[in-house]
Short mmCIF file of C-alpha atoms in Angstrom, two decimals:
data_model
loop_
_atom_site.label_atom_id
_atom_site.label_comp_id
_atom_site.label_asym_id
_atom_site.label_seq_id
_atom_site.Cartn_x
_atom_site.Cartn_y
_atom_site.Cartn_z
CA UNK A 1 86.46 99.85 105.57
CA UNK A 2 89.84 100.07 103.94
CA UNK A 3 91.34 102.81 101.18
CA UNK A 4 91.81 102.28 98.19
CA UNK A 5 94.95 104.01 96.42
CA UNK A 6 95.42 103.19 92.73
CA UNK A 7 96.37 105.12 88.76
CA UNK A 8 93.02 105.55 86.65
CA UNK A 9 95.05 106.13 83.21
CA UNK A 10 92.43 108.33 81.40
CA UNK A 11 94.08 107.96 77.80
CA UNK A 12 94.53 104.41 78.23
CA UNK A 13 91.28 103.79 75.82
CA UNK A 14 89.04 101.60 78.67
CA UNK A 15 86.40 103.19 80.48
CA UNK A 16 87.74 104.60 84.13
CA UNK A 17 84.85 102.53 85.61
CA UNK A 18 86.09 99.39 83.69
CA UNK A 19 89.80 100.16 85.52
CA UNK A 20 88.33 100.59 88.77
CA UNK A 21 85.89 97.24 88.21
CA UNK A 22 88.87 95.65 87.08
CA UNK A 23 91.36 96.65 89.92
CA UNK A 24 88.93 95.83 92.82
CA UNK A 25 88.24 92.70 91.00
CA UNK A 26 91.95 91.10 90.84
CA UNK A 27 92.49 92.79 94.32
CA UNK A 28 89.22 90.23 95.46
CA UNK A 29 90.64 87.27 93.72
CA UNK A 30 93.68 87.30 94.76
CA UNK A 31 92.68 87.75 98.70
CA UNK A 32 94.10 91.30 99.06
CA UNK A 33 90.62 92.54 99.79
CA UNK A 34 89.22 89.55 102.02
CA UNK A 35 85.75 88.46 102.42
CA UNK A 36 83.54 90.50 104.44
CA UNK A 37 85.82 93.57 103.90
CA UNK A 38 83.77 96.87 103.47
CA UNK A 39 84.43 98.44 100.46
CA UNK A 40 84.84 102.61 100.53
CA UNK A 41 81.27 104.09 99.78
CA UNK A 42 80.91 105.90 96.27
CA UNK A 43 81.30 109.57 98.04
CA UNK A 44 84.46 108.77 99.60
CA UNK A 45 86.25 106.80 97.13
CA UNK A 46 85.44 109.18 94.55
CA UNK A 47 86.95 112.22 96.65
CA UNK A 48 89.71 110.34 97.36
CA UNK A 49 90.36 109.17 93.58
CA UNK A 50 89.32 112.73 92.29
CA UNK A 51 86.84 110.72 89.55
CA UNK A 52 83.18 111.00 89.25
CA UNK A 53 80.08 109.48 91.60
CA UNK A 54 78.75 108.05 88.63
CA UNK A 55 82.22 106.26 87.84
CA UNK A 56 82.47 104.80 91.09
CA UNK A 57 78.90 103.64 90.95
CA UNK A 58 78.94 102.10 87.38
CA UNK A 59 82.90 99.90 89.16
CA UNK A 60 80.42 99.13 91.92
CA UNK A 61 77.15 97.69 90.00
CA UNK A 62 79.55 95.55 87.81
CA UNK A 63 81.06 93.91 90.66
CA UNK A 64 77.16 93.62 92.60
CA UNK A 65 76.41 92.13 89.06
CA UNK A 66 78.91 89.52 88.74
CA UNK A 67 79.00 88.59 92.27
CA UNK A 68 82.39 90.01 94.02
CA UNK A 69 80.64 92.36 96.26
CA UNK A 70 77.25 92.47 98.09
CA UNK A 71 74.90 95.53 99.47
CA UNK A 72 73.82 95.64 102.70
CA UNK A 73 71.34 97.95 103.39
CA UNK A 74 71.98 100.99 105.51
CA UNK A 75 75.36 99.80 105.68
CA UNK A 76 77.59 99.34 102.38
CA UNK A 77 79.19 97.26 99.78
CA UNK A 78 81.08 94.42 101.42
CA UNK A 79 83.39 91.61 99.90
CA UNK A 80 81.34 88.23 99.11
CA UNK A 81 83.33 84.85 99.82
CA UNK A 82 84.37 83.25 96.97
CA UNK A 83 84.63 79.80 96.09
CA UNK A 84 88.13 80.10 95.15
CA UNK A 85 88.54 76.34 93.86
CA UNK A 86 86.32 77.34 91.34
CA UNK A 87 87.99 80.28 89.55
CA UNK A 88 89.77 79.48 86.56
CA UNK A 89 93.56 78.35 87.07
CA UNK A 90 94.48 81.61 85.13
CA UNK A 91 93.14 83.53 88.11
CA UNK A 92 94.62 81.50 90.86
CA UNK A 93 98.26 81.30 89.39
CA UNK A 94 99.22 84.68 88.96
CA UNK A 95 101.55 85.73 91.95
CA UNK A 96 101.80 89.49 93.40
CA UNK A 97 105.36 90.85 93.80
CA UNK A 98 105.18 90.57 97.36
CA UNK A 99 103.95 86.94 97.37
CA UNK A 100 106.09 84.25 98.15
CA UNK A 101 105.49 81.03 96.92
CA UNK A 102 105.33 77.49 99.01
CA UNK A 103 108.18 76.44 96.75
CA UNK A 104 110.26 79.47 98.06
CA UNK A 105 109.69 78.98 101.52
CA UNK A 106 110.74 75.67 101.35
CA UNK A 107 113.75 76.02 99.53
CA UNK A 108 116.08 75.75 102.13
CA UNK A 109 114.61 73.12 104.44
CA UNK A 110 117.95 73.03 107.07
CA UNK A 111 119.60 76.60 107.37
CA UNK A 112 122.78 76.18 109.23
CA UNK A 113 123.26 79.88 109.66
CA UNK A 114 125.76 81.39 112.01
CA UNK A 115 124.05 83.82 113.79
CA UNK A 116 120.46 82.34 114.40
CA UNK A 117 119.58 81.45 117.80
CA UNK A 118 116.97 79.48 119.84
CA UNK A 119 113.83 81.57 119.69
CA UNK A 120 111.79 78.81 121.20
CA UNK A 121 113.36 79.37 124.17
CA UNK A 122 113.71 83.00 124.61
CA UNK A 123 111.81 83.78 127.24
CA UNK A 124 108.76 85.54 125.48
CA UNK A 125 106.11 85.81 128.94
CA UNK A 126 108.76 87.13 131.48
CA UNK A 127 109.64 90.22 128.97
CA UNK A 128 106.15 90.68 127.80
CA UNK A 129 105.53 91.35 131.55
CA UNK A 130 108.57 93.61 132.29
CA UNK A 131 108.23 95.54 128.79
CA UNK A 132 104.31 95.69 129.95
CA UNK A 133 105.53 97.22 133.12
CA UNK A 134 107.43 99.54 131.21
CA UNK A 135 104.53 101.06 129.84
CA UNK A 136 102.87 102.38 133.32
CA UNK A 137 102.42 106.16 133.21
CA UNK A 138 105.21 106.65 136.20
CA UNK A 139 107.64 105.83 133.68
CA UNK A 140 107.70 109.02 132.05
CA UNK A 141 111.60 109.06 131.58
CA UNK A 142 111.00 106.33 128.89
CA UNK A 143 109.14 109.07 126.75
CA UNK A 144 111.93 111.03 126.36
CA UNK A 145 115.43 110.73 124.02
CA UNK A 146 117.59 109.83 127.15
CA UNK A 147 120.89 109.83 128.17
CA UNK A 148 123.04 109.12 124.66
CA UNK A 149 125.63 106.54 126.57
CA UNK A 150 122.63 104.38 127.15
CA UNK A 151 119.73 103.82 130.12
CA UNK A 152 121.83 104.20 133.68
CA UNK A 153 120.09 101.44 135.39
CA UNK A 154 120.88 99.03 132.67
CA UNK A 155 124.67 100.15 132.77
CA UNK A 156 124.92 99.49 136.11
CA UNK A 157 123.72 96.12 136.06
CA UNK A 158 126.18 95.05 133.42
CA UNK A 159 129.05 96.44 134.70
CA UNK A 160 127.96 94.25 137.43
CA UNK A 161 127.60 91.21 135.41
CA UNK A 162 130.54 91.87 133.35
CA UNK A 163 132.98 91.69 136.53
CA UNK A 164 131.15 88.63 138.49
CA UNK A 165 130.93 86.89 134.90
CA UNK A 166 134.12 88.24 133.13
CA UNK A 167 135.92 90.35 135.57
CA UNK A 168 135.71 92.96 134.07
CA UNK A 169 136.44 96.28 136.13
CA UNK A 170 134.36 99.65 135.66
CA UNK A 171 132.25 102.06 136.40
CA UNK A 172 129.00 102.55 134.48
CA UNK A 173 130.25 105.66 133.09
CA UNK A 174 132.60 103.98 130.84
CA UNK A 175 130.01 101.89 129.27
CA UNK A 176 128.13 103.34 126.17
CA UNK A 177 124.61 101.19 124.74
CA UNK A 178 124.88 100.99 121.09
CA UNK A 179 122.48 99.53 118.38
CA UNK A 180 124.64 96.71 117.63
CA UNK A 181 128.39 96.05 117.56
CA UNK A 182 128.91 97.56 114.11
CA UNK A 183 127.33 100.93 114.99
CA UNK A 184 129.85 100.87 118.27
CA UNK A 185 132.68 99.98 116.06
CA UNK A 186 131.80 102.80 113.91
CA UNK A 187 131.71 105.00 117.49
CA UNK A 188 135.09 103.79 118.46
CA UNK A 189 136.28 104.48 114.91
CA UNK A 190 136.03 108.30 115.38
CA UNK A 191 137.53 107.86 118.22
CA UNK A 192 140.92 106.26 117.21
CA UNK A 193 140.79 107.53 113.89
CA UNK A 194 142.13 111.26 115.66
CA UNK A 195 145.12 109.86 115.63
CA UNK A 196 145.50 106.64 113.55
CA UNK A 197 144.55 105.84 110.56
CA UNK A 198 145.58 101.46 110.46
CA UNK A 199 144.77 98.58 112.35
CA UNK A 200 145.54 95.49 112.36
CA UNK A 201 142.68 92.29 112.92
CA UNK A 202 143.33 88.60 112.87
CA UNK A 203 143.91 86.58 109.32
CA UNK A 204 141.16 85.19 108.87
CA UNK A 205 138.80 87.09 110.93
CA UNK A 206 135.29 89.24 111.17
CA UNK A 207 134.66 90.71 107.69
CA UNK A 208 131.43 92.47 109.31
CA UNK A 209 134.19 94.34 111.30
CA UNK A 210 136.89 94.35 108.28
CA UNK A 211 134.12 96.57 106.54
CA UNK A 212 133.83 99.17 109.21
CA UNK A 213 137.30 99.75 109.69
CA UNK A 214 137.61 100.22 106.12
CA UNK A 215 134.28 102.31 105.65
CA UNK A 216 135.93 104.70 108.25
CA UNK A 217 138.99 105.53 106.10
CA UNK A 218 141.93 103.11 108.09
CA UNK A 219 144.06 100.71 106.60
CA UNK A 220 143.90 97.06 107.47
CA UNK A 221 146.97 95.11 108.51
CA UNK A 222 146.12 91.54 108.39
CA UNK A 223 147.76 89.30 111.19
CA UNK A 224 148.08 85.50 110.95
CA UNK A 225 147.18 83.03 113.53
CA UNK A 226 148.82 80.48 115.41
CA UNK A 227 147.35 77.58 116.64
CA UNK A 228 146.98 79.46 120.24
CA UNK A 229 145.75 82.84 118.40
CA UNK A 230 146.59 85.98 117.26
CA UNK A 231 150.85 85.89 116.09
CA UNK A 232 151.68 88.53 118.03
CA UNK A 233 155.77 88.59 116.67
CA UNK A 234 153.70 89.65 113.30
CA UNK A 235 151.62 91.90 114.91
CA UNK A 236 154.89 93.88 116.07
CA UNK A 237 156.07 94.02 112.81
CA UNK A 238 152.91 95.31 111.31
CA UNK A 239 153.57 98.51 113.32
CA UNK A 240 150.16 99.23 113.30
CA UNK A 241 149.11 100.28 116.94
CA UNK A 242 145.59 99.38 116.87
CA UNK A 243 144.42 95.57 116.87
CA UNK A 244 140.90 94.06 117.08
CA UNK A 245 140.72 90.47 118.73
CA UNK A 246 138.28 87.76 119.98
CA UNK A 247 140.83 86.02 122.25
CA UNK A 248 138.28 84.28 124.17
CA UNK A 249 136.69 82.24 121.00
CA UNK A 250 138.18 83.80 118.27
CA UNK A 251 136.06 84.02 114.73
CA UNK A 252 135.99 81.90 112.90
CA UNK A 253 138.31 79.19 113.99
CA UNK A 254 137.78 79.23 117.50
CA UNK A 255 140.60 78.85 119.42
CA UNK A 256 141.10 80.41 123.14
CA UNK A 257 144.00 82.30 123.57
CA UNK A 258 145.98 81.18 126.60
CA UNK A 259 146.73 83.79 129.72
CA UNK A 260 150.61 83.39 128.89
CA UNK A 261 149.66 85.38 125.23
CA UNK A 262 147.50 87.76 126.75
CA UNK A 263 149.80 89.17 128.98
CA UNK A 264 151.98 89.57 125.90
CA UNK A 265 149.35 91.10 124.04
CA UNK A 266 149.07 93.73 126.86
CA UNK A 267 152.43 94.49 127.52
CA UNK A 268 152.34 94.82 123.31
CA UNK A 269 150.01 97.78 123.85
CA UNK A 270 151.22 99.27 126.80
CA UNK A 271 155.02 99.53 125.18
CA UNK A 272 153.34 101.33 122.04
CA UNK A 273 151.05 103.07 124.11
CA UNK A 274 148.54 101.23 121.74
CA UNK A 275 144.83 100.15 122.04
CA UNK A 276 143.43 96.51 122.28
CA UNK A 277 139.77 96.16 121.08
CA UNK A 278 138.69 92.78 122.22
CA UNK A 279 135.18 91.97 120.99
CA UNK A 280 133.70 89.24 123.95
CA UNK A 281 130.74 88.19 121.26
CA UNK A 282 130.21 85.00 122.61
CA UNK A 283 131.87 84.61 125.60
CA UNK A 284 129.17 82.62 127.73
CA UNK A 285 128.80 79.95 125.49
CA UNK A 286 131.67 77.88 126.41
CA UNK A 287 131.79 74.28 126.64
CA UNK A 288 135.11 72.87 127.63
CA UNK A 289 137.16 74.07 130.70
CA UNK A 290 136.76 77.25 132.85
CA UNK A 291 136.69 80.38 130.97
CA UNK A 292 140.22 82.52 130.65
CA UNK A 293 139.48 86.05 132.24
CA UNK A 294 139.13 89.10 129.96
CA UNK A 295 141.76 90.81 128.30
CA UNK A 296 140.33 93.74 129.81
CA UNK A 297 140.28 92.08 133.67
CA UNK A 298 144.50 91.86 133.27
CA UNK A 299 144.77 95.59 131.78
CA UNK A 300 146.59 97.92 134.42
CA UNK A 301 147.21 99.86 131.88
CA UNK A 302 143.73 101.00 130.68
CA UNK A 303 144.87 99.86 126.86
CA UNK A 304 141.95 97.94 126.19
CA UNK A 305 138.02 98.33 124.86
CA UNK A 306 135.84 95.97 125.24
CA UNK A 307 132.64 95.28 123.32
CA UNK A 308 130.23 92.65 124.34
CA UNK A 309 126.24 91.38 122.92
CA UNK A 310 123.15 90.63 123.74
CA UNK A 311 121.90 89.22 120.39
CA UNK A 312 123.91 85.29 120.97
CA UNK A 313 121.99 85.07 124.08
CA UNK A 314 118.83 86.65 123.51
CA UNK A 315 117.53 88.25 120.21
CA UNK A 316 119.44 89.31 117.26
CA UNK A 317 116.50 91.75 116.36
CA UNK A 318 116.95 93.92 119.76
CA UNK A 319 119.68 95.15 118.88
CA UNK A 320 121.39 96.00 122.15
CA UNK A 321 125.38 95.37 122.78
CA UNK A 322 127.49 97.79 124.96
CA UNK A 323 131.20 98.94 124.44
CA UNK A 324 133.71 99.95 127.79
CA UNK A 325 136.51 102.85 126.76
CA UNK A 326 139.40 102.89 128.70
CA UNK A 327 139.67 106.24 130.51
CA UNK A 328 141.40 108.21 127.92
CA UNK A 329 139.15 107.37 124.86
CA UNK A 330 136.13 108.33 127.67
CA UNK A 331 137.73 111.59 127.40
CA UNK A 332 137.75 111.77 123.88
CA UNK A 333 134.47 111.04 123.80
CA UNK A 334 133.37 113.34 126.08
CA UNK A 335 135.30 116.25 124.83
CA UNK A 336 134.50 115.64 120.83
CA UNK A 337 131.12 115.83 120.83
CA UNK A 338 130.20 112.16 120.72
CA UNK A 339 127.35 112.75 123.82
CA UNK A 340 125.68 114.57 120.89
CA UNK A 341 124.93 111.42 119.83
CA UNK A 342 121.09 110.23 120.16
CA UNK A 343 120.72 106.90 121.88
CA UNK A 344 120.28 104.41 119.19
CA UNK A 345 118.59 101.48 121.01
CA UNK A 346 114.93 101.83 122.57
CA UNK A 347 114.42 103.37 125.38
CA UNK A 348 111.77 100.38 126.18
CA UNK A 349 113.93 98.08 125.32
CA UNK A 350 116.44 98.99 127.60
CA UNK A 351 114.25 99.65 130.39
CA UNK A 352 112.74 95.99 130.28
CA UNK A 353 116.29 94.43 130.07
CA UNK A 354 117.23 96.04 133.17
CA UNK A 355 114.66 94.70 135.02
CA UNK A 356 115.21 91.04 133.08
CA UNK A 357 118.60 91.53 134.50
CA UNK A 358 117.62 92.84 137.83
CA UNK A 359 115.45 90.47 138.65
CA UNK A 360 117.37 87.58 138.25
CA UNK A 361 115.63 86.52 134.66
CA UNK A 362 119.43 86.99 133.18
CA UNK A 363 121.65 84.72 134.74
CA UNK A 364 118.82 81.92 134.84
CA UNK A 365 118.17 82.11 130.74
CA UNK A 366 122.40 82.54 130.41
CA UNK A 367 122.34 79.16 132.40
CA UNK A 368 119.63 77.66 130.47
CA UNK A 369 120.99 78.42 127.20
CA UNK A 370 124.06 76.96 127.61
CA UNK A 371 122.39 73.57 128.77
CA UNK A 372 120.98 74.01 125.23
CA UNK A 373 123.31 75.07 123.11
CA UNK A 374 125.66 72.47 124.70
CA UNK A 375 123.37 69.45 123.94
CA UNK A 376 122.75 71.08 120.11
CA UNK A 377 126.25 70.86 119.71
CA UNK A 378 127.44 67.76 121.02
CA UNK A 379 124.22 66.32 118.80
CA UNK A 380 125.64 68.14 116.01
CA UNK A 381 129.47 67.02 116.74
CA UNK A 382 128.72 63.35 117.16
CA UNK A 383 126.25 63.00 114.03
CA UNK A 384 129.46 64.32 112.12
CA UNK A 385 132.02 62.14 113.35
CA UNK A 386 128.77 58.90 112.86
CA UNK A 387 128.44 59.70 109.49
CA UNK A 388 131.42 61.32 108.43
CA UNK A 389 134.51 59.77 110.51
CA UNK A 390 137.59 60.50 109.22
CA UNK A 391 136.29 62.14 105.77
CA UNK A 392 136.13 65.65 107.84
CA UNK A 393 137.92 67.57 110.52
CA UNK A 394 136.14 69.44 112.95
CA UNK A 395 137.31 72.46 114.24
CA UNK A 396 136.46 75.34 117.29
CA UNK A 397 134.29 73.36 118.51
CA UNK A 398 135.09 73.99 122.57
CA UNK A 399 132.56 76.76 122.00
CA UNK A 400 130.66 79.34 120.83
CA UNK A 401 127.34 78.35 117.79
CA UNK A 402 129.49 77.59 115.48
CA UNK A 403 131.99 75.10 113.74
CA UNK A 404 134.07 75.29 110.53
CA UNK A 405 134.10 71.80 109.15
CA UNK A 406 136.68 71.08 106.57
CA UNK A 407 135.90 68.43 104.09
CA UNK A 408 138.02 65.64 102.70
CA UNK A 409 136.16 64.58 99.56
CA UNK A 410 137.78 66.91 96.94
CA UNK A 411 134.85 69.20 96.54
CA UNK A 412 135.95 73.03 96.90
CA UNK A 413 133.98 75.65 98.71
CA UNK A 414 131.47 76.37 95.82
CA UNK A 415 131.20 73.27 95.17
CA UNK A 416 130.56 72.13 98.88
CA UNK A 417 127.72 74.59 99.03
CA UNK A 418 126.08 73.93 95.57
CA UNK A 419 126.33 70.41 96.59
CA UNK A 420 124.51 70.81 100.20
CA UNK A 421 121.69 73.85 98.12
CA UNK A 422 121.24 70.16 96.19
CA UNK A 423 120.22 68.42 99.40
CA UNK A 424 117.88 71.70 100.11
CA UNK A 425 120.64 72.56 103.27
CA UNK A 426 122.42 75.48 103.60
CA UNK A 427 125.97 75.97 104.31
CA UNK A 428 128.26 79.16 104.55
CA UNK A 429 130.96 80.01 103.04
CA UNK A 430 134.37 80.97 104.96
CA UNK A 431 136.25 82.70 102.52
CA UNK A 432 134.94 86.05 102.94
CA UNK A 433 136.81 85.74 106.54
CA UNK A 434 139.95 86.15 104.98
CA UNK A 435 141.73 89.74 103.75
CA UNK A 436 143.68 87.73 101.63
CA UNK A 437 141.55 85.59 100.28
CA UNK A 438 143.24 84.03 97.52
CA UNK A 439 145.28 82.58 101.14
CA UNK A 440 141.60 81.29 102.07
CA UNK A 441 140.93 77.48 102.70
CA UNK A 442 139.52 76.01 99.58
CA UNK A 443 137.07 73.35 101.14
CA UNK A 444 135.93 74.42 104.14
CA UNK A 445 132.34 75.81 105.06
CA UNK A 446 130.90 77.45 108.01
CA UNK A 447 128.11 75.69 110.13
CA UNK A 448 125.97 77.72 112.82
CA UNK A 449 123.36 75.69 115.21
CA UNK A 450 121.94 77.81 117.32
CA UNK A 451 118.67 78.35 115.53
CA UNK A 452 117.65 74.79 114.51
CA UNK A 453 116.34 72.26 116.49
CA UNK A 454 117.80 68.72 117.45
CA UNK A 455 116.08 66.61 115.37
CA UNK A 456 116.19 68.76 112.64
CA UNK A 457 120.43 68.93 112.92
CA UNK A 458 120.88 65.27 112.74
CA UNK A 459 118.09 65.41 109.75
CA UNK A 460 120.18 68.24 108.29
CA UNK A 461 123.58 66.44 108.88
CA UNK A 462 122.27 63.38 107.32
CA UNK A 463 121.44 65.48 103.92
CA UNK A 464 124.78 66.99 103.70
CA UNK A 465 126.55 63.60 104.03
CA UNK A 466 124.67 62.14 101.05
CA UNK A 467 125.30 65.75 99.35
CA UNK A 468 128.79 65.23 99.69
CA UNK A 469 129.96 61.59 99.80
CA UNK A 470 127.12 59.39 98.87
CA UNK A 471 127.98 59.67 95.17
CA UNK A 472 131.00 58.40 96.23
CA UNK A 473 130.20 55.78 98.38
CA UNK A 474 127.43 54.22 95.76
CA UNK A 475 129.91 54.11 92.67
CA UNK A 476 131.82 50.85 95.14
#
């Protein structure tokens, strides 16, 4: 039996039983009451609509009368299947807000969104079992709010993983579990902003992050790039003594930046007594020579933070990422109140990825997904240089689930995009990585792989080349 909440307009000028007849009746048609579905009996429904017995029961013998419901005896009024191929058109074509049509969902039919990842292979069994065990009535701690930095067992295995994968060096204590990197950011921002108020971030760079800083009241000093990373001459003269970085694949373009840089980055902060925040987002999809350690591995000077994900490498949607303070902003937090803080990500959650990690389930899907990812993106690297050649250049593609593919056909980045929404593909835009973005690239789009399939990149790959050059290639 199911409730039934609606407005009976009593000056409206129809009967209140003809509203209610009418109501239940488009609710039928249109399958939000299904067949076989008990309908509320004439006491309760009108309690619960504060109208009369006898106004429910005249609703009820219309619809017994025309054939929408049926009486059982001793048991109710319940739903009667409906030949729906039957109704009249005018019935069957009338959408609900919430409804979307077939036409809608297949809109887009190849969504190269950065951001997606391989849900096919996420390993749903192994963490329906550990989350499962999670739920045994010994674990009574996971009932409770928690400790605010995040579950101890789960900091202590990725401090572990962090320094046999990363080398990255400390203690559990110094890592704090956040619901995604832009709540952390917002964390750190507190933090810093006692006693700065600018920072400086690569040009072009994370506008996700760009927005944070600037939601939290500092000013942003833009830095350009050089073709090994962050210009770090221009990052002196910014005299800002804050800078966010992705040295190891840095976003969007990609590029790694060498170990000869990062030791000038460091011995940038420790000079100004300044703070490095160097976000790892990606860092174990790499594809082309041995990772470059951490900025935080080389730091004897405790100048850097370092944030890190889960949601590249398993699901965007559990929100779980972790952020390491250096010693001195541990203090900060500590003494301002941030332990106040309520844990943010589920207690569950983190209780089940400890024991993914634990067990072993961690490094063999990290190893797994990389196989993946790898072959995704030399499939969608080679069907670009079959079909394309020389008419694009492709660029970061050494690693991460991304590329930014600039396009030699004239189109700009509107019209790139419109073109490829033609073709039913989508493509992203890469202006909105810029500060300055009137300095932007003007035909260049973003191209994510993680989340699609093989076939369906080739497929997709093969649309956007007739979306932007067979015009071309058909007027010879």
């Amino acid at each position: 039996m199911i409730d039934m909440t609606l407005l009976l307009e009593e000056k409206s000028g129809e009967p209140l039983y003809f509203q209610l007849y009418q109501h239940i009746k488009k609710d039928i048609i249109k399958g939000k009451l299904a067949a076989k579905t008990r309908l509320p009996s004439i006491r309760a429904l009108s309690s619960h609509l504060h109208i009369s017995r006898n106004t429910v029961e005249s609703a009820y013998h219309k619809l017994i009368d025309e054939g929408y419901v049926q009486s059982r005896p001793r048991s109710g009024l319940y739903v009667v299947e409906l030949e729906l191929d039957k109704l009249p058109t005018s019935y069957l074509s009338r959408r609900r807000p919430f409804e979307t049509s077939k036409q809608d969902i297949t809109a887009v039919q190849y969504d190269f969104r950065y951001g997606d990842v391989d849900v096919a292979h996420f390993p749903l069994a192994t963490w329906r079992k550990l989350s499962n065990q999670c739920l045994q009535s010994e674990q009574v701690e996971l009932f409770s709010y928690g400790d605010p930095q995040g579950k101890t067992g789960l900091r202590v295995e990725i401090a572990k993983y962090l320094y046999d994968s990363r080398g990255v060096n400390c203690s559990p204590n110094q890592i704090i579990i956040g619901a995604g990197i832009q709540y952390l950011l917002s964390v750190l921002s507190g933090l810093m902003g006692i006693s700065n108020n600018s920072i400086a971030m690569e040009e072009p760079g994370y506008d996700g992050v760009r927005t944070i800083f600037r939601h939290n009241g500092f000013n942003i000093h833009p830095i350009p790039l050089d073709k090994d990373g962050l210009n770090i001459h221009k990052l002196d003269e910014s005299k800002s003594r804050i800078v966010y970085i992705t040295p190891s694949h840095q976003f969007p373009y990609g590029m790694v930046m060498p170990i000869a840089k990062r030791i000038q980055l460091l011995k940038w902060a420790a000079d100004l007594d300044g703070i490095i925040i160097e976000d790892d987002y990606d860092s174990e999809f790499r594809y082309v020579g041995k990772p470059i350690p951490s900025l935080q591995s080389l730091d004897t000077n405790h100048r850097t933070v370092y944030l890190g994900t889960f949601s590249k490498c398993l699901l965007p949607s559990l929100r779980i990422a972790y952020m390491i303070l250096p010693p001195d902003l541990l203090d900060l937090y500590n003494k301002h109140g941030y332990r106040l803080y309520d844990q943010t990500v589920s207690w569950f959650h983190q209780k089940t990825l400890e024991l993914f990690m634990s067990n072993g389930h961690w490094e063999t899907h990290i190893r797994k997904m990389r196989n993946i990812y790898r072959r995704k993106q030399s499939t969608l690297i080679e069907t670009i240089r079959e079909l394309m050649g020389e008419q694009v250049t492709v660029i970061g593609q050494n690693a991460g689930l991304h590329i930014l593919l600039r396009v030699h056909n004239g189109m700009n980045e509107t019209e790139l995009i419109n073109a490829a929404a033609q073709e039913r593909v989508k493509v992203y835009a890469v202006s909105p990585f810029w500060e300055k973005q009137t300095q932007a690239e003007t035909s260049m789009v973003q191209i994510g792989f993680g989340g699609l399939s093989n076939e369906d990149i080739v497929l997709g790959i093969h649309s956007l080349y007739r979306a932007w050059f067979y015009p071309v290639n058909t007027s010879h």
